Amino acid sequence: MFESDFERNLFELRRQKLQEIEKLGQPAYPNQFRFSHTIADIRARWGDTPADSFESSSVNVAIAGRIMAIRAQGKAGFATLQQEGQRLQIYVRLDAVGEQGFALYKLLDLGDHIGAAGYLFRTRTGELTIHVEKLTFLAKAMLALPEKFHGLSDVEARYRQRYVDLFANLDAREVFVKRARVLRAIRRFFDERGYLEVETPMMQPIAGGAAARPFKTHHNALDMELFLRIAPELYLKRLTVGGLDRVYEINRNFRNEGVSTQHNPEFTMLEFYQAYANYLDMMQLTEELIAFVAQEVNGTTITEFNGHTIDLAKWQRLKMTDAILQYWPSEAGVKPALSAFESPEVLRERLFAALGLLNEAMAEGSSITPERRALLKAVRDGIGAVYADSAKNAPIGKTVYNLFEEIVEPFLVQPTIIYEYPTVVSPLSKAKPDDPDHVERFEFFIGGFEIGNAFSELNDPVEQHKRFEQQLAERGRGDDEAHQMDEDYVRALAYGLPPTGGEGIGIDRLTMLLTGSKSIRDVILFPLMRAQVSANKDQGTDAAEKDAEH
RNA sequence: GAGCUCGUAGCUCAGCAGGUAGAGCAACGCCCUUUUAAGGCGUGGGUCCUGGGUUCGAAUCCCAGCGAGCUCACCA
């Protein structure tokens, strides 16, 4: 627990102070405090009240809070209390609180929790302040607070010791307040539309509904291998078979993948399903939902993200192939004809030609800006990877999809719906009636990354069984993210799934957009961190502490 | 997994042409009854991430490791 002798000494000093406080007749760890107002209440109600009106009629209040600043001045002193992210100053004078009260004040430290009762006034500088008549000790901070001006800025410490981050950095707190508002708004949105909130298994014998590597676990009593879910999808559709026409679930998914500013191994996903709807209905619903949530959370649909101003109420819809053409850089030659997306050979040739032209454009002596060069390099590397994959007999649909991800996705900053996905990358989506190679599916992108994914659900059990078998073949070829066979899910479909639209939305990423957070770890209270090798420098001295860790 | 950057007092940081550490805040003592990054005087506090190497001498240079951030890879 202690990181240094400094901390050990401070802790011991504070214990002595606690004993002194008890001698003053105050319990060291009282079990309640009745406050008349929260600090927020007081700020809201008297924040603008002029000084003279406090003199004509006194306002008595009692508040509780953590001491975030303390300034003693002989026989008087100030302290700033913080509660629920709001602060209020108190003024303590010997002649107002008495010998005992002032003795207590002198035993207070930064970080302590106290109660303060008295009347409101304004100081010379106009700050709303409580003139304290009674101090109540509530709990002690036995460790030192971070620097009062800069707060806790070490990123690692902020994630690992979020409890400090939350009270030391109020903007960190604000992110999580907003995150709660996001969830509340989503629930309101779906509840008002007749959706039922449900919870489906997070431990599953088959981890289905997405292409991702799962976490494995084991149930002892049943001696059963289980997976943490990678998606709730297949269970939610079983519910729609069961007659729950509109369901939604907000819960964690777990994917055994790397971490990045956009990926945490456990993340929160919203999924919803609506019977008798298709992917076009889902598009409509998505646009309404995102604008609604933004309005509820921020009071506006405008958000600032990564240097961009984004309007979450303004959407564009683009067919995937059209998007590729639109973002095809001029340096890569004339845009491919639409027919190129139907022939693996033609597309491959076009990609090869584009690589040559891009390399030429970036050659020494060319007069392009460094920014353009960086962009072209990313595009060239992307196309290079896609080309390499396509040369390994990847299905044309996979090549088109990869190409889209490489040259379009990072540039989709304003809200954009991309639709018409290749069937090969969409094993659970319903094919277009007139085009078996494409499905009724869309994803939407904001701020340069994917936020959600939706489709008309495939409800033909025979077709679904076939798609699963294709996935098994992929698995056999070494793709360990290909979908597993789920016989029970096929059986559920055999009982009849009505035409259904479904969608999944990443809540963490949506929260990033709405809070301007660049990293997903800033919107997750306790992001996964590598285990720390215990730097316990105080071995052997604190047996009880060691026991507590086991 | 790869590349780049970072790791110095509880916190925020300086010190890095190699000569064994410093500031502010926090802590401790004293003074101060309207301060607010309060102020004044004084005091204590460091295996400079870890382990090797080079050197008469390493916080500083080199190598390896650990941890973190960013970028890339991975990521229906």
XYZ file of C-alpha atoms (C1' of nucleotides) in Angstrom:
626
model
C 0.000 0.000 0.000
C 2.732 2.486 0.855
C 4.936 3.667 -1.952
C 7.555 5.285 0.226
C 8.632 6.198 3.703
C 7.075 9.552 3.035
C 3.688 7.891 2.738
C 4.267 5.616 5.698
C 5.224 8.577 7.870
C 2.308 10.646 6.668
C -0.079 7.791 7.392
C 1.251 7.448 10.922
C 1.024 11.197 11.441
C -2.578 11.185 10.331
C -3.347 8.350 12.732
C -2.054 10.517 15.522
C -4.206 13.372 14.314
C -7.208 11.052 14.309
C -6.517 10.279 17.949
C -6.331 14.002 18.694
C -9.662 14.461 16.931
C -11.204 11.723 19.060
C -9.914 13.491 22.152
C -11.905 16.512 21.027
C -15.025 14.369 21.302
C -15.471 13.641 17.601
C -15.576 10.031 16.428
C -12.819 9.188 13.965
C -15.225 7.371 11.667
C -18.776 8.598 12.237
C -21.459 6.770 10.287
C -23.613 9.559 8.954
C -24.028 13.248 8.466
C -27.246 15.101 7.761
C -26.661 17.998 5.417
C -29.352 20.525 4.623
C -28.163 21.162 1.085
C -25.720 19.747 -1.378
C -23.072 22.151 -2.550
C -24.757 22.068 -5.941
C -28.055 23.088 -4.301
C -26.413 26.078 -2.685
C -24.653 27.152 -5.844
C -27.848 26.884 -7.836
C -29.959 28.730 -5.315
C -27.627 31.426 -3.975
C -24.929 31.548 -6.610
C -26.083 34.981 -7.787
C -27.480 36.369 -4.545
C -25.795 39.684 -3.645
C -23.928 40.097 -0.379
C -26.296 42.561 1.249
C -29.283 40.247 1.009
C -27.430 37.724 3.225
C -26.983 40.508 5.780
C -30.660 41.402 5.866
C -31.882 37.815 6.224
C -29.484 35.071 7.209
C -29.444 31.717 5.420
C -28.424 28.751 7.535
C -27.047 25.683 5.802
C -25.160 22.501 6.560
C -22.991 20.877 3.923
C -20.638 17.957 3.598
C -17.607 17.654 1.397
C -13.977 16.829 0.881
C -11.396 19.500 1.678
C -9.638 20.383 -1.577
C -7.880 23.504 -0.347
C -7.203 24.836 3.109
C -5.754 28.204 4.090
C -5.207 28.854 7.755
C -4.518 32.357 9.020
C -3.814 32.361 12.697
C -7.091 32.417 14.550
C -9.198 31.996 11.434
C -9.009 30.161 8.151
C -10.659 29.104 4.946
C -11.203 25.753 3.316
C -12.725 24.753 0.023
C -15.077 21.785 0.153
C -15.895 19.652 -2.836
C -18.961 17.494 -3.208
C -20.217 15.830 -6.380
C -17.805 17.848 -8.468
C -18.847 21.228 -7.080
C -16.970 23.422 -4.666
C -17.878 25.859 -1.939
C -15.673 27.827 0.412
C -16.095 27.833 4.168
C -14.744 30.349 6.655
C -13.807 29.195 10.147
C -13.085 31.649 12.939
C -12.031 30.888 16.460
C -14.647 33.243 17.896
C -17.412 31.543 15.867
C -16.605 27.867 16.393
C -14.987 28.033 19.833
C -11.765 26.528 21.155
C -12.763 22.937 20.435
C -14.059 23.694 16.978
C -10.957 25.598 16.052
C -8.728 22.869 17.465
C -10.514 20.506 15.089
C -9.996 22.899 12.184
C -6.270 22.892 12.869
C -6.220 19.085 12.740
C -7.799 18.987 9.296
C -5.849 18.017 6.201
C -6.322 18.199 2.482
C -8.609 15.389 1.432
C -10.499 15.069 4.713
C -14.272 14.810 4.643
C -16.070 17.186 6.952
C -19.481 18.635 7.616
C -19.885 22.378 8.054
C -22.922 24.229 9.394
C -23.313 27.980 9.454
C -24.684 30.897 7.506
C -23.981 32.160 4.012
C -22.127 35.381 3.295
C -19.868 36.854 0.685
C -16.225 37.681 1.319
C -14.604 40.936 0.319
C -13.778 39.475 -3.045
C -17.405 38.449 -3.466
C -17.033 34.697 -3.056
C -20.023 32.829 -1.691
C -18.873 31.338 1.605
C -20.266 29.598 4.659
C -19.466 31.322 7.928
C -19.062 28.174 9.961
C -20.577 27.794 13.411
C -20.105 24.064 13.730
C -17.564 21.715 12.186
C -18.116 17.983 12.110
C -15.318 15.606 11.323
C -16.368 12.819 8.921
C -13.348 10.915 7.587
C -9.632 11.404 7.141
C -7.397 11.256 4.097
C -4.400 9.253 5.236
C -2.501 9.760 1.983
C -1.330 12.906 0.232
C -3.456 14.431 -2.490
C -2.036 15.210 -5.924
C -0.708 18.662 -6.630
C -3.537 21.111 -6.190
C -2.976 23.168 -9.313
C -2.091 20.567 -11.932
C -4.089 17.717 -10.453
C -3.109 14.162 -11.298
C -1.813 14.233 -14.849
C 0.170 11.009 -15.078
C -2.015 9.015 -17.468
C -1.149 5.653 -16.009
C -1.871 6.781 -12.462
C -5.169 8.265 -13.579
C -6.317 4.928 -15.018
C -4.946 2.724 -12.291
C -6.120 4.928 -9.425
C -9.294 6.299 -10.926
C -10.547 7.029 -7.419
C -7.965 9.799 -7.218
C -8.496 10.969 -10.776
C -12.220 11.386 -10.184
C -11.947 13.791 -7.290
C -8.731 15.473 -8.403
C -9.666 16.093 -12.038
C -13.198 17.329 -12.384
C -13.219 17.016 -16.158
C -12.553 13.290 -15.748
C -15.598 13.141 -13.526
C -17.628 15.063 -16.087
C -16.902 12.429 -18.744
C -18.490 9.732 -16.618
C -21.442 11.890 -15.691
C -22.005 12.326 -19.401
C -21.578 8.630 -20.007
C -24.406 7.977 -17.554
C -26.505 10.502 -19.442
C -25.784 8.661 -22.679
C -27.131 5.446 -21.175
C -30.158 7.190 -19.699
C -30.976 8.826 -23.026
C -30.676 5.537 -24.893
C -32.970 3.766 -22.453
C -35.508 6.567 -22.718
C -35.361 6.478 -26.494
C -36.078 2.764 -26.708
C -38.492 2.588 -23.787
C -40.601 5.275 -25.454
C -40.704 3.184 -28.608
C -41.999 0.061 -26.955
C -38.698 -1.798 -26.679
C -38.101 -4.183 -23.818
C -34.730 -4.057 -22.097
C -33.340 -7.565 -21.630
C -30.191 -9.281 -20.442
C -28.795 -12.295 -22.231
C -25.912 -14.589 -21.294
C -22.438 -13.176 -21.052
C -21.051 -16.682 -20.565
C -21.822 -18.668 -23.667
C -20.962 -22.196 -24.779
C -20.545 -20.844 -28.315
C -19.211 -17.317 -28.717
C -21.173 -16.146 -31.723
C -22.656 -13.096 -33.343
C -19.387 -11.494 -34.375
C -15.989 -12.261 -35.832
C -13.587 -12.017 -32.944
C -11.479 -14.159 -30.679
C -13.206 -14.851 -27.369
C -11.988 -15.217 -23.795
C -12.277 -18.746 -22.452
C -13.430 -19.695 -19.005
C -14.595 -22.798 -17.195
C -17.518 -23.732 -14.984
C -16.335 -26.123 -12.292
C -19.546 -27.799 -11.158
C -20.745 -28.453 -14.691
C -17.193 -29.070 -15.893
C -18.024 -26.982 -18.890
C -15.981 -24.804 -21.169
C -17.523 -21.390 -21.608
C -16.703 -18.243 -23.521
C -17.263 -14.659 -22.531
C -19.546 -13.318 -25.142
C -18.290 -11.386 -28.124
C -21.839 -10.255 -28.966
C -25.391 -10.784 -27.675
C -26.773 -10.972 -31.200
C -27.817 -14.586 -31.482
C -29.582 -14.600 -28.122
C -31.451 -11.397 -28.853
C -32.780 -12.824 -32.102
C -33.874 -15.961 -30.263
C -35.975 -13.587 -28.158
C -37.538 -12.115 -31.266
C -38.403 -15.650 -32.339
C -39.995 -15.965 -28.914
C -42.278 -13.031 -29.586
C -40.397 -10.223 -27.901
C -40.780 -8.049 -30.973
C -38.676 -5.150 -29.795
C -35.737 -5.772 -27.492
C -32.590 -3.974 -26.577
C -29.635 -4.804 -24.408
C -26.865 -2.606 -23.072
C -24.034 -4.685 -21.735
C -20.442 -5.703 -21.998
C -18.816 -7.613 -24.826
C -15.403 -9.197 -24.480
C -12.973 -9.609 -27.323
C -9.583 -11.161 -26.901
C -7.722 -8.622 -28.982
C -5.144 -5.921 -28.657
C -5.786 -2.622 -26.940
C -5.641 0.748 -28.621
C -7.171 4.183 -28.309
C -10.290 2.665 -29.866
C -10.275 -0.829 -28.381
C -10.643 -2.112 -24.856
C -10.972 -5.886 -24.348
C -14.273 -5.350 -22.568
C -16.516 -2.712 -24.004
C -20.142 -1.743 -23.792
C -22.447 -2.517 -26.653
C -26.000 -1.520 -27.306
C -27.883 -3.997 -29.475
C -31.504 -3.699 -30.492
C -33.856 -5.707 -32.664
C -37.165 -4.746 -34.151
C -39.527 -7.244 -35.748
C -41.126 -6.356 -39.079
C -38.409 -3.797 -39.800
C -35.536 -3.851 -42.269
C -32.184 -2.120 -42.530
C -33.720 1.038 -43.998
C -35.888 1.374 -40.883
C -32.725 0.913 -38.823
C -31.052 3.764 -40.723
C -33.910 6.047 -39.875
C -33.884 4.947 -36.241
C -30.111 5.400 -36.008
C -30.207 8.975 -37.227
C -32.955 9.789 -34.731
C -31.208 7.992 -31.873
C -27.810 9.640 -32.271
C -29.280 13.128 -32.602
C -31.534 12.499 -29.611
C -28.729 11.235 -27.393
C -26.475 14.154 -28.347
C -29.235 16.608 -27.525
C -29.957 14.946 -24.184
C -26.300 14.729 -23.193
C -24.890 17.999 -24.474
C -27.958 20.079 -25.221
C -26.811 20.316 -28.827
C -26.127 17.993 -31.731
C -22.825 19.749 -32.419
C -19.754 18.115 -30.948
C -16.042 18.832 -31.142
C -13.889 15.806 -31.774
C -10.204 15.599 -32.655
C -10.198 19.094 -34.093
C -13.379 18.564 -36.094
C -16.786 20.107 -35.591
C -19.339 17.387 -36.116
C -23.091 17.759 -36.428
C -24.706 14.561 -35.217
C -28.015 15.543 -36.768
C -26.649 15.797 -40.307
C -26.211 12.469 -42.034
C -25.157 11.275 -45.407
C -25.777 7.840 -46.838
C -23.363 6.289 -49.287
C -23.247 2.958 -51.046
C -19.954 1.269 -50.210
C -18.699 1.206 -53.797
C -19.717 4.839 -54.335
C -17.804 5.764 -51.203
C -14.694 4.057 -52.541
C -15.003 6.007 -55.783
C -15.602 9.236 -53.924
C -12.492 8.851 -51.788
C -10.344 7.414 -54.569
C -7.365 9.807 -54.636
C -6.706 11.540 -57.935
C -3.052 10.464 -57.710
C -4.195 6.827 -58.022
C -5.433 7.376 -61.564
C -8.944 7.503 -62.961
C -11.598 6.020 -60.725
C -12.413 2.378 -61.406
C -15.623 1.625 -63.256
C -18.349 0.169 -61.086
C -17.980 -3.106 -62.969
C -14.456 -3.421 -61.545
C -16.019 -4.286 -58.199
C -17.512 -7.410 -59.712
C -14.399 -8.909 -61.215
C -11.520 -9.957 -58.970
C -9.081 -9.834 -61.893
C -10.091 -6.361 -63.054
C -10.083 -4.963 -59.526
C -6.704 -6.482 -58.816
C -5.307 -4.907 -61.988
C -6.716 -1.556 -60.995
C -5.188 -1.813 -57.545
C -1.826 -2.730 -59.017
C -1.950 0.237 -61.382
C -2.987 2.523 -58.522
C 0.005 1.388 -56.457
C 2.362 2.322 -59.283
C 0.782 5.721 -59.788
C 0.783 6.454 -56.072
C 4.446 5.567 -55.782
C 5.144 7.847 -58.733
C 3.180 10.684 -57.152
C 5.183 10.318 -53.967
C 8.533 10.000 -55.698
C 11.376 12.366 -54.873
C 10.992 15.785 -56.406
C 7.218 15.667 -56.643
C 5.682 18.881 -55.434
C 3.095 17.587 -52.976
C 2.647 18.898 -49.452
C 3.879 16.789 -46.522
C 0.265 16.324 -45.404
C -0.749 15.025 -48.806
C 2.277 12.768 -48.855
C 1.372 11.271 -45.473
C -2.170 10.699 -46.649
C -1.031 9.104 -49.881
C 1.362 6.883 -48.001
C -1.457 5.623 -45.791
C -3.612 5.041 -48.845
C -0.806 3.314 -50.703
C 0.008 1.054 -47.753
C -3.686 0.278 -47.401
C -4.118 -0.557 -51.044
C -0.910 -2.560 -50.901
C -2.284 -4.725 -48.101
C -5.587 -5.162 -49.883
C -3.794 -6.074 -53.091
C -1.632 -8.641 -51.311
C -4.704 -10.216 -49.759
C -6.609 -10.232 -53.034
C -3.698 -12.041 -54.659
C -4.327 -14.897 -52.215
C -7.652 -15.615 -53.890
C -9.679 -13.617 -51.393
C -13.293 -13.363 -52.515
C -14.024 -10.132 -54.382
C -16.397 -9.017 -51.644
C -13.671 -9.241 -49.049
C -11.330 -7.202 -51.249
C -13.916 -4.489 -51.771
C -14.670 -4.388 -48.060
C -10.973 -4.212 -47.157
C -10.459 -1.493 -49.715
C -13.293 0.480 -48.191
C -11.805 0.158 -44.709
C -8.415 1.329 -45.927
C -9.202 4.289 -48.115
C -12.589 5.510 -46.887
C -13.223 4.748 -43.214
C -10.575 7.060 -41.683
C -12.035 9.981 -43.625
C -15.641 9.540 -42.564
C -15.667 12.276 -39.966
C -19.194 13.609 -40.417
C -21.998 11.116 -39.658
C -22.115 8.709 -42.584
C -24.093 5.578 -43.261
C -22.348 3.144 -45.585
C -24.658 0.476 -47.027
C -24.648 -2.519 -49.374
C -22.107 -4.856 -47.851
C -20.661 -7.913 -49.552
C -22.335 -11.140 -48.438
C -19.043 -12.896 -47.743
C -18.259 -10.564 -44.846
C -21.815 -10.668 -43.451
C -22.785 -14.210 -42.412
C -25.840 -13.136 -40.406
C -27.339 -10.584 -42.801
C -30.125 -11.073 -45.296
C -29.114 -10.893 -48.944
C -30.653 -8.330 -51.253
C -33.593 -9.918 -53.083
C -32.079 -9.219 -56.501
C -28.409 -9.597 -55.630
C -27.205 -12.577 -53.590
C -23.657 -11.181 -53.460
C -24.735 -8.207 -51.360
C -26.687 -7.949 -48.152
C -29.055 -5.422 -46.624
C -26.528 -4.123 -44.180
C -24.990 -0.814 -43.195
C -22.419 0.497 -40.804
C -22.177 4.066 -39.661
C -19.071 6.095 -39.078
C -18.384 9.282 -37.170
C -15.073 10.900 -36.332
C -13.164 8.460 -38.528
C -14.235 5.217 -36.937
C -17.084 2.757 -36.894
C -19.783 3.383 -34.317
C -22.464 0.919 -35.324
C -23.479 -1.930 -37.561
C -26.954 -2.974 -38.649
C -28.778 -5.207 -41.055
C -31.915 -6.953 -42.100
C -31.520 -10.181 -40.187
C -31.096 -13.381 -42.132
C -34.113 -15.471 -41.071
C -33.963 -18.380 -43.493
C -32.674 -21.340 -41.422
C -31.491 -23.244 -44.470
C -29.503 -20.289 -45.756
C -28.167 -19.584 -42.268
C -26.991 -23.161 -41.918
C -25.208 -22.857 -45.236
C -23.527 -19.598 -44.190
C -22.331 -21.198 -40.966
C -20.863 -24.061 -42.975
C -19.020 -21.574 -45.162
C -17.654 -19.998 -42.003
C -16.551 -23.417 -40.774
C -14.667 -23.822 -44.024
C -12.946 -20.476 -43.380
C -12.138 -21.692 -39.899
C -10.673 -24.849 -41.371
C -8.427 -22.648 -43.506
C -7.065 -21.097 -40.345
C -9.339 -18.099 -39.753
C -9.933 -18.526 -36.030
C -12.297 -15.587 -36.056
C -14.689 -17.192 -38.496
C -18.092 -17.907 -37.031
C -18.750 -21.184 -35.273
C -21.719 -23.406 -36.078
C -24.632 -22.724 -33.739
C -27.186 -25.489 -34.281
C -29.545 -24.191 -31.636
C -29.642 -20.798 -33.269
C -30.530 -22.392 -36.591
C -33.217 -24.379 -34.794
C -34.585 -21.143 -33.339
C -34.763 -19.675 -36.833
C -36.606 -22.801 -37.920
C -39.439 -21.870 -35.583
C -39.753 -18.670 -37.567
C -38.014 -15.352 -37.054
C -40.190 -12.577 -38.454
C -38.505 -10.151 -40.804
C -36.345 -8.216 -38.370
C -33.948 -5.311 -38.368
C -31.124 -5.340 -35.853
C -28.251 -3.111 -34.884
C -25.276 -2.815 -32.562
C -23.760 0.459 -31.381
C -20.508 0.896 -29.486
C -21.349 2.936 -26.427
C -17.777 3.715 -25.497
C -17.031 5.176 -28.901
C -20.267 7.130 -28.923
C -19.310 8.514 -25.528
C -15.877 9.452 -26.879
C -17.575 11.520 -29.566
C -19.905 13.224 -27.143
C -17.162 14.042 -24.641
C -14.348 14.822 -27.073
C -12.229 12.010 -25.625
C -9.440 10.844 -27.891
C -8.892 7.525 -26.129
C -11.449 4.868 -25.215
C -9.647 4.560 -21.865
C -10.827 8.036 -20.992
C -14.461 6.917 -21.133
C -14.006 3.587 -19.305
C -13.717 3.912 -15.533
C -11.230 1.098 -15.114
C -9.645 0.284 -18.464
C -7.671 -2.946 -18.629
C -4.035 -2.366 -17.713
C -1.128 -4.728 -17.599
C -0.647 -6.195 -14.138
C 1.889 -4.299 -12.109
C 4.817 -6.113 -10.618
C 4.279 -5.230 -7.001
C 6.702 -2.485 -6.105
C 6.114 -3.112 -2.440
C 8.979 -1.443 -0.717
C 7.720 -2.099 2.765
C 8.012 -5.848 3.008
C 8.034 -7.467 6.365
C 6.687 -4.562 8.324
C 2.996 -4.856 7.717
C 1.786 -8.420 8.007
C -1.854 -7.429 8.138
C -1.479 -5.559 4.901
C 0.046 -8.572 3.196
C -2.819 -10.750 4.378
C -5.303 -8.278 2.986
C -3.863 -8.766 -0.442
C -4.520 -12.483 -0.514
C 3.586 -8.112 -32.085
C 6.716 -3.618 -34.393
C 8.419 1.585 -34.298
C 8.872 6.247 -31.707
C 8.713 8.784 -26.960
C 8.670 8.788 -21.737
C 9.921 6.842 -16.431
C 13.982 12.015 -11.146
C 10.623 13.683 -3.796
C 3.525 11.906 -2.372
C 2.121 15.363 -6.901
C 3.726 18.784 -11.170
C 8.374 19.292 -13.241
C 13.803 21.076 -13.927
C 18.723 18.909 -14.053
C 21.422 14.967 -19.261
C 28.598 18.589 -23.169
C 29.368 12.375 -17.332
C 31.736 15.094 -11.401
C 26.993 10.882 -7.013
C 20.330 15.907 -7.251
C 16.883 20.856 -7.344
C 12.157 24.088 -7.613
C 6.918 24.737 -6.708
C 2.909 22.298 -4.404
C 2.115 18.768 -0.453
C 4.308 17.470 4.681
C 6.363 19.205 9.644
C 7.336 23.731 13.210
C 6.409 29.010 14.131
C 3.653 33.851 12.760
C -0.879 35.713 10.642
C -9.239 36.795 12.095
C -12.044 38.059 4.545
C -8.012 34.289 1.969
C -8.589 31.817 -2.707
C -2.410 28.565 -7.158
C -3.023 33.233 0.401
C 1.602 35.066 2.501
C 6.284 35.175 5.720
C 10.388 32.480 8.440
C 12.432 27.667 9.227
C 12.834 22.001 8.760
C 12.582 17.146 6.873
C 11.910 14.136 2.503
C 15.122 10.665 -3.208
C 17.846 2.425 -4.370
C 16.980 9.450 -10.188
C 11.927 2.398 -12.924
C 15.076 -2.421 -12.566
C 19.560 -5.144 -13.913
C 24.035 -5.181 -16.492
C 28.060 -2.466 -19.180
C 31.570 1.761 -20.453
C 34.276 5.099 -17.054
C 38.586 7.156 -11.904
C 33.383 8.658 -11.588
C 26.588 7.442 -14.444
C 20.149 10.478 -13.032
C 23.078 11.781 -17.511
C 26.346 7.428 -22.358
C 25.453 1.983 -24.157
C 22.675 -2.842 -23.733
C 18.699 -5.754 -21.728
C 14.229 -5.917 -18.980
C 9.635 -3.799 -16.698
C 5.684 -0.171 -17.025
C 3.189 3.714 -19.762
C 1.696 7.020 -23.944
C 1.324 7.591 -29.189
C 1.547 5.421 -34.147
C 1.129 0.960 -36.873
C -0.437 -4.170 -36.978
C -4.643 -6.944 -35.038
C -9.815 -5.483 -34.697
C -18.506 -8.573 -38.601
